[in-house]
Amino acid sequence: RAGTDKTPRQNAVHSHNPASASADNDAPGIATYSSAGSTYGYSFIWIIIVITIGEVVIQEMAARMGAVTGKGTADLIRERFGVKITAFAMLFLLLANLGTTVAQFAGVAAAGELFGVSRYISVPVAALLISFLILRGNYKNIEKLLLILCLSSLSYVITVFLIKPDWGLVLRDAITPNIQFETDYILAVLAVIG
C-alpha cells in the first residue's frame, strides 16, 4: 500500500463504511417490505427481527475479519478454499450486485414517476450523477453524504408513532413466529430474507 504510513490492519479498520449498515434500506428492500407488510400485516415482524440480528452479526464478523487480517473477503476465501471457489463466489457476487443495481435504478424510475419525471430522464441522470461521484468524488465527503441520507430512516420511527399501532399486537407478532406453508407466503419470506 504505497503512499500511506498505515499498516494493512489500520487501513482495513479505517476503510469500513458505517453507511453499509443501511444496505437493506434501499428501493428494492422497501418495496419488498411494503408488499409483505401490506399482505401479511404484523405477522412478518418476527422475520424482520431475525434478519436484523443476522445482519448485525454478519456486519460485525466482516468488520472484525477485515480489522484483524487487513484483507477483504475475496482474499480470505482464496486463502482458505483456493482460486476456483473464490472465482465461483465472486461470480455470484457480481450477479447479485448486477441484480441489485438494476433494482436500484427501477427504484429511481419509480420515485421519479411519483414526481412526474419520466424514467427515461430520471434513470440516465441518476446513472451519470452516481458515475461522477464514484469516479471523481472524494470518499470522505461521499461517506458523510451517505451517512446524512441514512438519517431518513428516522422517518420510520416517526411514522410508527403517527399511525399509533396496537403495541400489544406488535409485541405478540414480534416474538411469535407465524409460519404459513403457502406458496405466496414462502415466496414473500424468501424475498424479505433475500
Coordinates of C-alpha atoms in Angstrom, one line a residue:
R1 CA 0.0 0.0 0.0
A2 CA 2.3 2.6 -1.3
G3 CA 1.8 6.2 -0.2
T4 CA 0.5 5.5 3.2
D5 CA 2.0 5.1 6.6
K6 CA -0.8 3.0 8.0
T7 CA -0.5 -0.8 8.4
P8 CA -2.9 -3.1 6.4
R9 CA -4.8 -3.6 9.6
Q10 CA -5.2 0.1 10.2
N11 CA -6.3 0.5 6.5
A12 CA -8.9 -2.2 7.0
V13 CA -10.3 -0.5 10.1
H14 CA -10.4 2.9 8.5
S15 CA -12.0 1.7 5.3
H16 CA -15.0 0.2 7.0
N17 CA -18.1 2.2 5.8
P18 CA -20.7 2.7 8.5
A19 CA -23.3 3.6 5.9
S20 CA -23.1 0.0 4.6
A21 CA -25.1 -1.0 7.7
S22 CA -28.1 0.7 6.0
A23 CA -27.7 -1.6 3.0
D24 CA -31.2 -3.2 3.2
N25 CA -32.8 0.1 3.5
D26 CA -32.9 0.6 -0.3
A27 CA -35.6 0.8 -3.0
P28 CA -35.9 -3.0 -3.6
G29 CA -35.9 -3.7 0.2
I30 CA -38.5 -1.1 0.9
A31 CA -40.7 -2.3 -1.9
T32 CA -40.4 -5.9 -0.7
Y33 CA -41.1 -5.0 3.0
S34 CA -44.1 -2.8 2.0
S35 CA -45.6 -5.6 -0.2
A36 CA -45.1 -8.2 2.5
G37 CA -46.4 -5.9 5.2
S38 CA -49.5 -4.9 3.3
T39 CA -50.3 -8.6 2.6
Y40 CA -49.4 -10.2 5.9
G41 CA -49.5 -7.3 8.4
Y42 CA -47.7 -7.6 11.7
S43 CA -47.2 -11.4 11.2
F44 CA -44.0 -10.6 9.3
I45 CA -42.4 -8.6 12.1
W46 CA -40.6 -11.7 13.6
I47 CA -38.9 -12.3 10.3
I48 CA -37.6 -8.7 10.2
I49 CA -36.2 -9.1 13.7
V50 CA -34.4 -12.3 12.9
I51 CA -33.0 -10.8 9.7
T52 CA -31.8 -7.7 11.5
I53 CA -30.0 -9.8 14.1
G54 CA -28.4 -11.8 11.4
E55 CA -27.3 -8.7 9.5
V56 CA -25.7 -7.2 12.7
V57 CA -23.8 -10.4 13.3
I58 CA -22.6 -10.6 9.7
Q59 CA -21.6 -6.9 9.6
E60 CA -19.6 -7.3 12.8
M61 CA -17.9 -10.5 11.6
A62 CA -16.9 -8.9 8.4
A63 CA -15.6 -5.8 10.2
R64 CA -13.6 -8.0 12.6
M65 CA -12.1 -10.1 9.9
G66 CA -11.1 -7.0 8.0
A67 CA -9.7 -5.4 11.1
V68 CA -7.7 -8.4 12.3
T69 CA -6.4 -9.6 8.9
G70 CA -6.3 -6.4 6.9
K71 CA -7.8 -8.4 4.0
G72 CA -11.0 -8.4 2.1
T73 CA -13.5 -11.3 1.7
A74 CA -12.1 -12.5 -1.6
D75 CA -8.6 -12.7 -0.2
L76 CA -9.8 -14.7 2.8
I77 CA -11.9 -17.1 0.7
R78 CA -8.9 -17.6 -1.6
E79 CA -6.5 -18.4 1.2
R80 CA -8.9 -20.9 2.8
F81 CA -10.6 -22.5 -0.2
G82 CA -8.5 -21.7 -3.3
V83 CA -8.8 -19.8 -6.5
K84 CA -11.7 -21.8 -8.1
I85 CA -14.0 -21.4 -5.1
T86 CA -13.1 -17.7 -4.9
A87 CA -13.9 -17.2 -8.6
F88 CA -17.2 -19.0 -8.1
A89 CA -18.1 -16.9 -5.1
M90 CA -17.1 -13.7 -6.9
L91 CA -19.1 -14.6 -10.0
F92 CA -22.2 -15.0 -7.9
L93 CA -21.4 -11.8 -6.0
L94 CA -21.1 -10.0 -9.4
L95 CA -24.5 -11.4 -10.5
A96 CA -26.1 -10.4 -7.2
N97 CA -24.7 -6.9 -7.4
L98 CA -25.9 -6.5 -11.0
G99 CA -29.4 -7.6 -9.9
T100 CA -29.3 -5.1 -7.0
T101 CA -28.1 -2.3 -9.3
V102 CA -31.0 -2.9 -11.8
A103 CA -33.4 -3.0 -8.8
Q104 CA -31.9 0.3 -7.5
F105 CA -32.5 2.0 -10.9
A106 CA -36.0 0.6 -11.0
G107 CA -36.5 2.4 -7.7
V108 CA -35.1 5.6 -9.1
A109 CA -37.5 5.3 -12.0
A110 CA -40.5 4.6 -9.7
A111 CA -39.5 7.6 -7.4
G112 CA -39.1 9.9 -10.4
E113 CA -42.5 8.9 -11.7
L114 CA -44.1 9.7 -8.4
F115 CA -43.0 13.3 -9.0
G116 CA -44.0 13.3 -12.7
V117 CA -40.4 12.8 -14.1
S118 CA -40.1 10.2 -16.8
R119 CA -37.9 7.2 -16.1
Y120 CA -36.2 8.0 -19.4
I121 CA -34.9 11.1 -17.7
S122 CA -34.5 10.2 -14.1
V123 CA -32.5 6.9 -14.6
P124 CA -29.9 8.4 -17.0
V125 CA -29.5 11.5 -14.8
A126 CA -29.1 9.3 -11.7
A127 CA -26.6 7.0 -13.5
L128 CA -24.5 10.0 -14.6
L129 CA -24.6 11.5 -11.1
I130 CA -23.6 8.3 -9.5
S131 CA -20.8 7.7 -12.0
F132 CA -19.5 11.1 -11.5
L133 CA -19.5 10.7 -7.7
I134 CA -17.7 7.3 -7.9
L135 CA -15.1 8.3 -10.5
R136 CA -14.4 11.9 -9.3
G137 CA -15.8 12.3 -5.8
N138 CA -13.9 12.4 -2.5
Y139 CA -14.6 9.2 -0.5
K140 CA -14.8 11.0 2.9
N141 CA -17.3 13.6 1.5
I142 CA -19.4 10.9 -0.1
E143 CA -19.4 8.9 3.1
K144 CA -20.6 11.9 5.0
L145 CA -23.4 12.5 2.5
L146 CA -24.5 8.8 2.7
L147 CA -24.5 9.0 6.5
I148 CA -26.7 12.1 6.3
L149 CA -29.0 10.3 3.9
C150 CA -29.2 7.4 6.4
L151 CA -31.0 9.9 8.8
S152 CA -34.0 9.5 6.5
S153 CA -34.5 6.2 8.3
L154 CA -35.7 8.2 11.3
S155 CA -38.9 8.8 9.3
Y156 CA -39.8 5.1 10.0
V157 CA -39.7 5.8 13.8
I158 CA -41.8 8.9 13.4
T159 CA -44.3 7.1 11.2
V160 CA -44.7 4.3 13.8
F161 CA -45.8 6.9 16.4
L162 CA -48.1 8.7 13.9
I163 CA -50.1 5.6 13.0
K164 CA -50.5 4.5 16.6
P165 CA -50.4 0.7 16.1
D166 CA -51.7 -1.8 18.6
W167 CA -48.5 -2.3 20.6
G168 CA -49.7 -5.4 22.2
L169 CA -50.3 -7.0 18.8
V170 CA -47.0 -5.7 17.5
L171 CA -45.1 -7.3 20.5
R172 CA -47.0 -10.5 20.2
D173 CA -46.3 -10.9 16.5
A174 CA -42.6 -9.8 17.0
I175 CA -41.9 -12.7 19.3
T176 CA -44.3 -15.3 17.9
P177 CA -43.3 -16.8 14.6
N178 CA -46.4 -17.2 12.3
I179 CA -45.3 -19.6 9.6
Q180 CA -47.6 -20.5 6.8
F181 CA -46.9 -23.2 4.3
E182 CA -48.5 -21.4 1.3
T183 CA -46.5 -20.6 -1.8
D184 CA -47.1 -16.9 -1.7
Y185 CA -46.1 -16.7 2.0
I186 CA -42.9 -18.7 1.4
L187 CA -42.0 -16.5 -1.6
A188 CA -42.6 -13.4 0.5
V189 CA -40.3 -14.8 3.2
L190 CA -37.6 -15.6 0.7
A191 CA -37.9 -12.1 -0.9
V192 CA -37.6 -10.4 2.6
I193 CA -34.7 -12.6 3.5
G194 CA -33.0 -12.2 0.1

